[in-house]
Short mmCIF file of C-alpha atoms in Angstrom, two decimals:
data_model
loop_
_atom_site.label_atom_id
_atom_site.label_comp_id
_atom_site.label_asym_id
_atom_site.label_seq_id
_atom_site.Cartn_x
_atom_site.Cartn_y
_atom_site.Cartn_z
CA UNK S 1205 34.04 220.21 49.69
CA UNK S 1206 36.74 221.36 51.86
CA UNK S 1207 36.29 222.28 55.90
CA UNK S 1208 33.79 219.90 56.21
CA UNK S 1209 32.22 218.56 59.69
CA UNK S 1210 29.66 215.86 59.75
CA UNK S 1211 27.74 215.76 63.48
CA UNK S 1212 25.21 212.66 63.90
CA UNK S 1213 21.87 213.62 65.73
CA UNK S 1214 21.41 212.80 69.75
CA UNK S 1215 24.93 212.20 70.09
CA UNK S 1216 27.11 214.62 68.00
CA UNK S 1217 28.97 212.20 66.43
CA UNK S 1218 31.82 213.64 63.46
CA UNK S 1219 31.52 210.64 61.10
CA UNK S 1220 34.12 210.51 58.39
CA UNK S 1221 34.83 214.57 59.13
CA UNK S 1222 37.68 216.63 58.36
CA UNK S 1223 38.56 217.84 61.91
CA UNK S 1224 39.47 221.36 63.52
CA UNK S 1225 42.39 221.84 65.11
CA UNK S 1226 43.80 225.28 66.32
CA UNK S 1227 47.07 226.62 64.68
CA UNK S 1228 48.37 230.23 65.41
CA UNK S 1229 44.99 232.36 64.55
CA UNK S 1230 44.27 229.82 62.07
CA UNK S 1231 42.30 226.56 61.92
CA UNK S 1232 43.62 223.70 60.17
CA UNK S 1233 42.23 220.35 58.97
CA UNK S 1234 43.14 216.64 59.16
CA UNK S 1235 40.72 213.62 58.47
CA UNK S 1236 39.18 211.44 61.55
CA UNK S 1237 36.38 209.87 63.42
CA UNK S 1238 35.87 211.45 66.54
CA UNK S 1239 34.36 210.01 69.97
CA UNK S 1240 30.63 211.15 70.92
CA UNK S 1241 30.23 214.12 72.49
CA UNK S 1242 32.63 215.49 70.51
CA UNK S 1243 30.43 218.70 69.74
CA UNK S 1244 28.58 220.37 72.48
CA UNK S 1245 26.89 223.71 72.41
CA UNK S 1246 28.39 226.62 74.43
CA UNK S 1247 25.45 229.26 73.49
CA UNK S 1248 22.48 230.27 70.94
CA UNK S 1249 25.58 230.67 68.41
CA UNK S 1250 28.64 229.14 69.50
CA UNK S 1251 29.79 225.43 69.45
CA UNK S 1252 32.49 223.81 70.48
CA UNK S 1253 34.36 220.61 68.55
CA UNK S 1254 37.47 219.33 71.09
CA UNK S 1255 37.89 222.23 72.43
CA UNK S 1256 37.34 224.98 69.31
CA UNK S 1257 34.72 227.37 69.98
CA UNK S 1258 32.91 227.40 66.35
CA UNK S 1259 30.03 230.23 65.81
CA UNK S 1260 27.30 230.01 63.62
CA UNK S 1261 27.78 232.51 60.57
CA UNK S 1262 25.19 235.23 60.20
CA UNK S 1263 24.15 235.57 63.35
CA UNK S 1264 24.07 236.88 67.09
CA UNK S 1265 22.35 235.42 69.91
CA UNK S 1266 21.50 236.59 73.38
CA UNK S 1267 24.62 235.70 75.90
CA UNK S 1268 24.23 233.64 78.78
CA UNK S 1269 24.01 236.04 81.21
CA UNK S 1270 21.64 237.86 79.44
CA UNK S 1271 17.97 238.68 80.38
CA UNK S 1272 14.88 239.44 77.92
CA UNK S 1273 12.28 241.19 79.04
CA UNK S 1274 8.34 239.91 77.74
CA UNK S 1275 5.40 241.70 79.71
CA UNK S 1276 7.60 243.39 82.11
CA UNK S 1277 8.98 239.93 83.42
CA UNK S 1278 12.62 239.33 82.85
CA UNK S 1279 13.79 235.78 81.46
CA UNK S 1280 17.04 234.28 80.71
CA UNK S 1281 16.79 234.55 77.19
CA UNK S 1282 20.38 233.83 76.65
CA UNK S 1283 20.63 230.61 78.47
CA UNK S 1284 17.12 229.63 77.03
CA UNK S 1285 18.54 229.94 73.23
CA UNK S 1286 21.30 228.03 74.32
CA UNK S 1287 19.09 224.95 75.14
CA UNK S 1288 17.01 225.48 71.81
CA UNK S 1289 19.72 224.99 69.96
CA UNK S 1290 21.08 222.13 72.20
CA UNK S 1291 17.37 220.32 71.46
CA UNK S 1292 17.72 221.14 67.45
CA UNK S 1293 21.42 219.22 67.60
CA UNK S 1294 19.78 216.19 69.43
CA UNK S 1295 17.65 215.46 66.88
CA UNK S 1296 19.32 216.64 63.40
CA UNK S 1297 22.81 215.47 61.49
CA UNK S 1298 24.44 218.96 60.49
CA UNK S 1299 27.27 219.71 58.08
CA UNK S 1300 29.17 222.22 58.85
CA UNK S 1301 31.90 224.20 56.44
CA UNK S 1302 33.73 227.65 56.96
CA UNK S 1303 32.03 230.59 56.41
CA UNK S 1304 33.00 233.90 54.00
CA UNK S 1305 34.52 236.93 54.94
CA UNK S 1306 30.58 238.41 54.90
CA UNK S 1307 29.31 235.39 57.20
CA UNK S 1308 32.59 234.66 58.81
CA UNK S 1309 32.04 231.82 60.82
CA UNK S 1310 30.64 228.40 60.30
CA UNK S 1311 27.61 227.77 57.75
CA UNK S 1312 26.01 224.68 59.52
CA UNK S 1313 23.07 223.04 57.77
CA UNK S 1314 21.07 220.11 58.34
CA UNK S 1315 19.96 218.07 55.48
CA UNK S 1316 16.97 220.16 54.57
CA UNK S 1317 18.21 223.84 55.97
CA UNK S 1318 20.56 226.15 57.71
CA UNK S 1319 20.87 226.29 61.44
CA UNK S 1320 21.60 229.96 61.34
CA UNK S 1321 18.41 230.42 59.06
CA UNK S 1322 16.11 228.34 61.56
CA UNK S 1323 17.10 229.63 65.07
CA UNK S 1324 16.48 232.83 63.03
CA UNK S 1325 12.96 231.81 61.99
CA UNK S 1326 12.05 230.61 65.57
CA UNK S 1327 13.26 233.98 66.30
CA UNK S 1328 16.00 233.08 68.73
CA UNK S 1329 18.39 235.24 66.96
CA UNK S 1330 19.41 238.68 65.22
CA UNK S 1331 20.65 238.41 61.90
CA UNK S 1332 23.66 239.62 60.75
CA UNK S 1333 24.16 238.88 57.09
CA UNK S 1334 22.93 236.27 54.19
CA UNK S 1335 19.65 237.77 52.72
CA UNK S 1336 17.80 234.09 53.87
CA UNK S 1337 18.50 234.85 57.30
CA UNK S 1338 17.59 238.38 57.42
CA UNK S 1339 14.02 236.99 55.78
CA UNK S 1340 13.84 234.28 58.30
CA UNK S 1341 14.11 237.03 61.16
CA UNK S 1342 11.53 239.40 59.64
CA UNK S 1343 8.86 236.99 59.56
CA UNK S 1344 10.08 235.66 63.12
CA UNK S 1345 9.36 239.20 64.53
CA UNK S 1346 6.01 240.15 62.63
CA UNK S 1347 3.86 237.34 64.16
CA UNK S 1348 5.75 237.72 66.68
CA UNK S 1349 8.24 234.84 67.96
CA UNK S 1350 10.80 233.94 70.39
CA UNK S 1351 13.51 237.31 72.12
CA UNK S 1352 10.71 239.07 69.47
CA UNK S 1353 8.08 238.54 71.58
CA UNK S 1354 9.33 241.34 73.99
CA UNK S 1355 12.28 243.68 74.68
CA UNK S 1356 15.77 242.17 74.73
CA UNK S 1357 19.44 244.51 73.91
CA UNK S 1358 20.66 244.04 70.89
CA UNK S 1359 23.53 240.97 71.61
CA UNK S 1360 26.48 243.43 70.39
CA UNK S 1361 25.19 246.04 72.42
CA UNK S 1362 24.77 244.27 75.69
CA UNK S 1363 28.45 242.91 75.45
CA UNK S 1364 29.07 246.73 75.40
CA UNK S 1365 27.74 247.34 78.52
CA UNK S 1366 23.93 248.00 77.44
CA UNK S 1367 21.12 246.63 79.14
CA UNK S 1368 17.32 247.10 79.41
CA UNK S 1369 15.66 248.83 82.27
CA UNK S 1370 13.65 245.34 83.31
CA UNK S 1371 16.80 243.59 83.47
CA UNK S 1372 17.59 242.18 86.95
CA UNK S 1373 21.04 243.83 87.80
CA UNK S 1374 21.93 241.02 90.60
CA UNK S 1375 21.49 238.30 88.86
CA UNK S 1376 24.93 236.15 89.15
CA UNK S 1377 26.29 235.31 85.84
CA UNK S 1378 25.64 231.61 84.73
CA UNK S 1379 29.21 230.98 82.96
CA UNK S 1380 31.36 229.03 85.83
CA UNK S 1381 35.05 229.02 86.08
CA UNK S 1382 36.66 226.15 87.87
CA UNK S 1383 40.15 224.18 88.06
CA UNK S 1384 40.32 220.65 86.81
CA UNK S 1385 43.56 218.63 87.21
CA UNK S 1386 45.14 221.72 87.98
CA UNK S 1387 43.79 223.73 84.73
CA UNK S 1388 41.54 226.33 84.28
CA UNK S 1389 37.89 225.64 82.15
CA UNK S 1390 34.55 226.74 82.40
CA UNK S 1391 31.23 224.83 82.29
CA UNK S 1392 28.31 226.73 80.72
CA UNK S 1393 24.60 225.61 81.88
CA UNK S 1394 23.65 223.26 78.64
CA UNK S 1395 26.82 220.89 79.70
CA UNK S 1396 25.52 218.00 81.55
CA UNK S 1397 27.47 218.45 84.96
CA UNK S 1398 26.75 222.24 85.28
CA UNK S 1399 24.15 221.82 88.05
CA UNK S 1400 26.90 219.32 90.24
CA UNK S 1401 29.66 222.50 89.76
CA UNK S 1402 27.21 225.16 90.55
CA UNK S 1403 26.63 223.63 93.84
CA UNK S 1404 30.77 224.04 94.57
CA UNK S 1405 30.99 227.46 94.99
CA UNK S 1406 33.38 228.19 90.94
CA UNK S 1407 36.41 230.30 91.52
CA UNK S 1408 34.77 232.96 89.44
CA UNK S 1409 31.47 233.60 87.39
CA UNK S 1410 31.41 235.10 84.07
CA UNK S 1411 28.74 236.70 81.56
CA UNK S 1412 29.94 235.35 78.28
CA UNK S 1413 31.39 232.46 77.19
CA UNK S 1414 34.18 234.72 75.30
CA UNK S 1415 34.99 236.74 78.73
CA UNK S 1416 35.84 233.32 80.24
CA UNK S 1417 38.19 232.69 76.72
CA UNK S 1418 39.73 236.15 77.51
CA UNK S 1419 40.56 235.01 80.99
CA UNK S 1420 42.07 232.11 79.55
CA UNK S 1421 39.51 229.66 80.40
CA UNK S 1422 39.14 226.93 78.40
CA UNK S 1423 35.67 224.84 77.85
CA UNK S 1424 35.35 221.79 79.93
CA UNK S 1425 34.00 220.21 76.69
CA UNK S 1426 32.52 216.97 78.07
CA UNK S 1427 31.18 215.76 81.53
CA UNK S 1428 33.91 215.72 84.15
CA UNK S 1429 32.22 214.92 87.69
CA UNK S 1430 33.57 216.98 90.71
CA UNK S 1431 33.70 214.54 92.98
CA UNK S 1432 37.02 213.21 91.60
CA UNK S 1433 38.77 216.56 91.82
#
């Protein structure tokens, strides 16, 4: 099997992987054992392996600056996905390969099941494609469980611009932008020094991890302590 990544649970160790590495618009692959904390999550959907954001095919998941809303009360749905996922990783090994061109992405599974298909069936996501997911997220929202349990913007839509009437409006947007060693990254609450940076005032705050990447902000990837910068 081609494309393949190999995480370890707790740690997210790539044992005996084929690696990603960024070339043009395309990804390529080369053969190594990576350090832990090699793979850290970024959001409900996206990962990132040295550096190369990697999304979960199939699906869409609130973005960190997004709010739900469940009994009139707003929460931040977006950044709570984020850490659900985070908690599945910590306790799972995961395989993942390249996606199609109907799931483009990455199909990551544990030993047992797809990642996609359970955040889907804790109802933490919307599906997008693959007929297992889509099941997954019908059940998810008939008893109903997780974003289901309320009123949340569909993920595409609120990167548009659309957002629910209970949503808080000045709430500051949780994605950080900083400068390390004289280059630009941004943390993103589920990596382990976010709460140190928060407290240093980042150059600039943004909603979604891929607004930062447009700004050409690149994830910190791994804990890098203010104090020495």
């Amino acid at each position: 099997m081609t494309g393949l990544l190999r995480i370890s649970p707790s740690r997210f160790i790539v044992t005996a992987a084929l690696a990603l590495a960024l070339v043009g618009s395309g990804v390529a692959e080369s053969t190594q054992r990576t350090e832990p904390g090699s793979l850290v999550v970024i959001d409900g959907d996206t990962l990132d392996y040295h550096g190369t954001a990697i999304d979960l095919a199939g699906i869409d998941a609130p973005e960190l600056g997004q709010f739900c809303v469940v009994d009139q009360k707003s929460y931040p749905c977006g950044v709570q996905v984020a850490f659900d996922l985070k908690k599945l990783l910590a306790f799972e090994s995961v395989t993942c390969t390249p996606g199609n061109g109907e799931a483009p992405g990455y199909d990551c599974r544990t030993k047992n099941s797809s990642l996609s298909v359970r955040l889907a069936e804790e109802g933490l996501v919307v599906a997008r494609s693959n007929s297992d997911i889509e099941s997954a997220s019908r059940s998810a929202r008939a008893v109903p469980l997780g974003i289901w349990r309320g009123e949340f913007a569909d993920p595409g839509a609120w990167r548009r611009g659309s957002r629910l009437p209970g949503e808080p409006t000045d709430a500051p947007c949780p994605v950080l932008g900083v400068q390390i060693d004289g280059m630009t990254r941004y943390l993103v609450p589920t990596d382990p020094d976010y709460e140190t940076w928060l407290g240093r005032d980042p150059d600039v705050r943004f909603c979604t991890d891929e607004d930062a990447r447009a700004a050409g902000y690149g994830h910190v990837g791994s804990a890098v302590t203010p104090a020495s910068h």
